[in-house]
Amino acid sequence: MIPVTVPRLADDDREYTFVQWLADPGSHVDQGDWIAELLVDGVLFSLESPAAGTLARINASPGALVPPGREIAWIERIASCE
Protein backbone atom coordinates (compact mmCIF):
# COMPACT_ATOMS: atom_id res chain seq x y z
CA MET A 1 0.00 0.00 0.00
CA ILE A 2 1.10 3.53 -0.70
CA PRO A 3 0.78 6.03 2.15
CA VAL A 4 -0.91 9.40 1.71
CA THR A 5 1.02 11.81 3.91
CA VAL A 6 0.46 15.40 4.95
CA PRO A 7 2.97 17.54 3.04
CA ARG A 8 5.18 20.14 4.70
CA LEU A 9 3.73 23.42 3.44
CA ALA A 10 5.85 25.77 5.56
CA ASP A 11 9.26 25.83 7.22
CA ASP A 12 7.90 25.27 10.72
CA ASP A 13 6.30 22.20 12.28
CA ARG A 14 2.79 23.58 12.73
CA GLU A 15 -0.18 21.25 12.58
CA TYR A 16 -2.81 21.67 9.90
CA THR A 17 -6.56 21.24 10.28
CA PHE A 18 -8.01 18.31 8.37
CA VAL A 19 -11.23 19.54 6.71
CA GLN A 20 -12.76 16.67 4.73
CA TRP A 21 -12.29 13.68 2.48
CA LEU A 22 -13.21 14.22 -1.17
CA ALA A 23 -13.14 10.47 -1.90
CA ASP A 24 -14.77 7.70 0.10
CA PRO A 25 -12.89 4.68 1.48
CA GLY A 26 -13.12 1.86 -1.06
CA SER A 27 -13.49 4.21 -4.02
CA HIS A 28 -11.16 4.28 -7.01
CA VAL A 29 -8.81 7.26 -7.30
CA ASP A 30 -6.37 8.20 -10.03
CA GLN A 31 -2.96 9.69 -9.40
CA GLY A 32 -3.41 13.45 -9.05
CA ASP A 33 -7.10 13.28 -8.04
CA TRP A 34 -7.97 15.57 -5.16
CA ILE A 35 -8.83 13.29 -2.26
CA ALA A 36 -8.79 15.52 0.83
CA GLU A 37 -8.71 19.13 2.02
CA LEU A 38 -6.52 20.74 4.70
CA LEU A 39 -6.79 24.22 6.19
CA VAL A 40 -3.45 26.03 6.43
CA ASP A 41 -3.33 29.58 7.81
CA GLY A 42 -6.90 30.18 6.66
CA VAL A 43 -6.22 28.82 3.17
CA LEU A 44 -7.89 25.66 1.91
CA PHE A 45 -5.37 23.23 0.38
CA SER A 46 -6.41 20.21 -1.72
CA LEU A 47 -4.34 17.07 -1.28
CA GLU A 48 -3.70 14.91 -4.36
CA SER A 49 -3.57 11.14 -4.53
CA PRO A 50 0.05 9.97 -4.92
CA ALA A 51 -1.01 6.92 -6.98
CA ALA A 52 -3.91 5.27 -8.79
CA GLY A 53 -5.81 2.61 -6.90
CA THR A 54 -8.36 2.15 -4.15
CA LEU A 55 -8.53 4.45 -1.14
CA ALA A 56 -8.15 1.55 1.25
CA ARG A 57 -7.96 3.16 4.68
CA ILE A 58 -8.27 6.62 6.17
CA ASN A 59 -6.73 7.85 9.39
CA ALA A 60 -8.01 11.42 9.79
CA SER A 61 -11.37 12.91 10.67
CA PRO A 62 -12.76 16.39 9.97
CA GLY A 63 -11.48 18.88 12.53
CA ALA A 64 -8.41 16.81 13.46
CA LEU A 65 -5.02 18.51 13.72
CA VAL A 66 -2.49 16.72 11.52
CA PRO A 67 1.27 17.37 11.52
CA PRO A 68 3.43 17.30 8.38
CA GLY A 69 4.55 13.79 7.51
CA ARG A 70 1.59 12.05 9.16
CA GLU A 71 0.07 9.19 7.19
CA ILE A 72 -3.62 9.96 6.85
CA ALA A 73 -4.62 7.30 4.32
CA TRP A 74 -3.33 4.44 2.21
CA ILE A 75 -3.85 3.68 -1.47
CA GLU A 76 -4.00 0.05 -2.55
CA ARG A 77 -2.55 -0.16 -6.04
CA ILE A 78 -4.51 -1.88 -8.76
CA ALA A 79 -2.76 -4.98 -10.08
CA SER A 80 -1.56 -4.56 -13.63
CA CYS A 81 -3.16 -6.74 -16.31
CA GLU A 82 -0.01 -6.77 -18.46
Coordinates of C-alpha atoms in Angstrom, one line a residue:
M1 CA 0.0 0.0 0.0
I2 CA 1.1 3.5 -0.7
P3 CA 0.8 6.0 2.1
V4 CA -0.9 9.4 1.7
T5 CA 1.0 11.8 3.9
V6 CA 0.5 15.4 5.0
P7 CA 3.0 17.5 3.0
R8 CA 5.2 20.1 4.7
L9 CA 3.7 23.4 3.4
A10 CA 5.9 25.8 5.6
D11 CA 9.3 25.8 7.2
D12 CA 7.9 25.3 10.7
D13 CA 6.3 22.2 12.3
R14 CA 2.8 23.6 12.7
E15 CA -0.2 21.3 12.6
Y16 CA -2.8 21.7 9.9
T17 CA -6.6 21.2 10.3
F18 CA -8.0 18.3 8.4
V19 CA -11.2 19.5 6.7
Q20 CA -12.8 16.7 4.7
W21 CA -12.3 13.7 2.5
L22 CA -13.2 14.2 -1.2
A23 CA -13.1 10.5 -1.9
D24 CA -14.8 7.7 0.1
P25 CA -12.9 4.7 1.5
G26 CA -13.1 1.9 -1.1
S27 CA -13.5 4.2 -4.0
H28 CA -11.2 4.3 -7.0
V29 CA -8.8 7.3 -7.3
D30 CA -6.4 8.2 -10.0
Q31 CA -3.0 9.7 -9.4
G32 CA -3.4 13.4 -9.1
D33 CA -7.1 13.3 -8.0
W34 CA -8.0 15.6 -5.2
I35 CA -8.8 13.3 -2.3
A36 CA -8.8 15.5 0.8
E37 CA -8.7 19.1 2.0
L38 CA -6.5 20.7 4.7
L39 CA -6.8 24.2 6.2
V40 CA -3.5 26.0 6.4
D41 CA -3.3 29.6 7.8
G42 CA -6.9 30.2 6.7
V43 CA -6.2 28.8 3.2
L44 CA -7.9 25.7 1.9
F45 CA -5.4 23.2 0.4
S46 CA -6.4 20.2 -1.7
L47 CA -4.3 17.1 -1.3
E48 CA -3.7 14.9 -4.4
S49 CA -3.6 11.1 -4.5
P50 CA 0.1 10.0 -4.9
A51 CA -1.0 6.9 -7.0
A52 CA -3.9 5.3 -8.8
G53 CA -5.8 2.6 -6.9
T54 CA -8.4 2.2 -4.2
L55 CA -8.5 4.4 -1.1
A56 CA -8.1 1.6 1.3
R57 CA -8.0 3.2 4.7
I58 CA -8.3 6.6 6.2
N59 CA -6.7 7.8 9.4
A60 CA -8.0 11.4 9.8
S61 CA -11.4 12.9 10.7
P62 CA -12.8 16.4 10.0
G63 CA -11.5 18.9 12.5
A64 CA -8.4 16.8 13.5
L65 CA -5.0 18.5 13.7
V66 CA -2.5 16.7 11.5
P67 CA 1.3 17.4 11.5
P68 CA 3.4 17.3 8.4
G69 CA 4.5 13.8 7.5
R70 CA 1.6 12.0 9.2
E71 CA 0.1 9.2 7.2
I72 CA -3.6 10.0 6.9
A73 CA -4.6 7.3 4.3
W74 CA -3.3 4.4 2.2
I75 CA -3.9 3.7 -1.5
E76 CA -4.0 0.0 -2.5
R77 CA -2.6 -0.2 -6.0
I78 CA -4.5 -1.9 -8.8
A79 CA -2.8 -5.0 -10.1
S80 CA -1.6 -4.6 -13.6
C81 CA -3.2 -6.7 -16.3
E82 CA 0.0 -6.8 -18.5

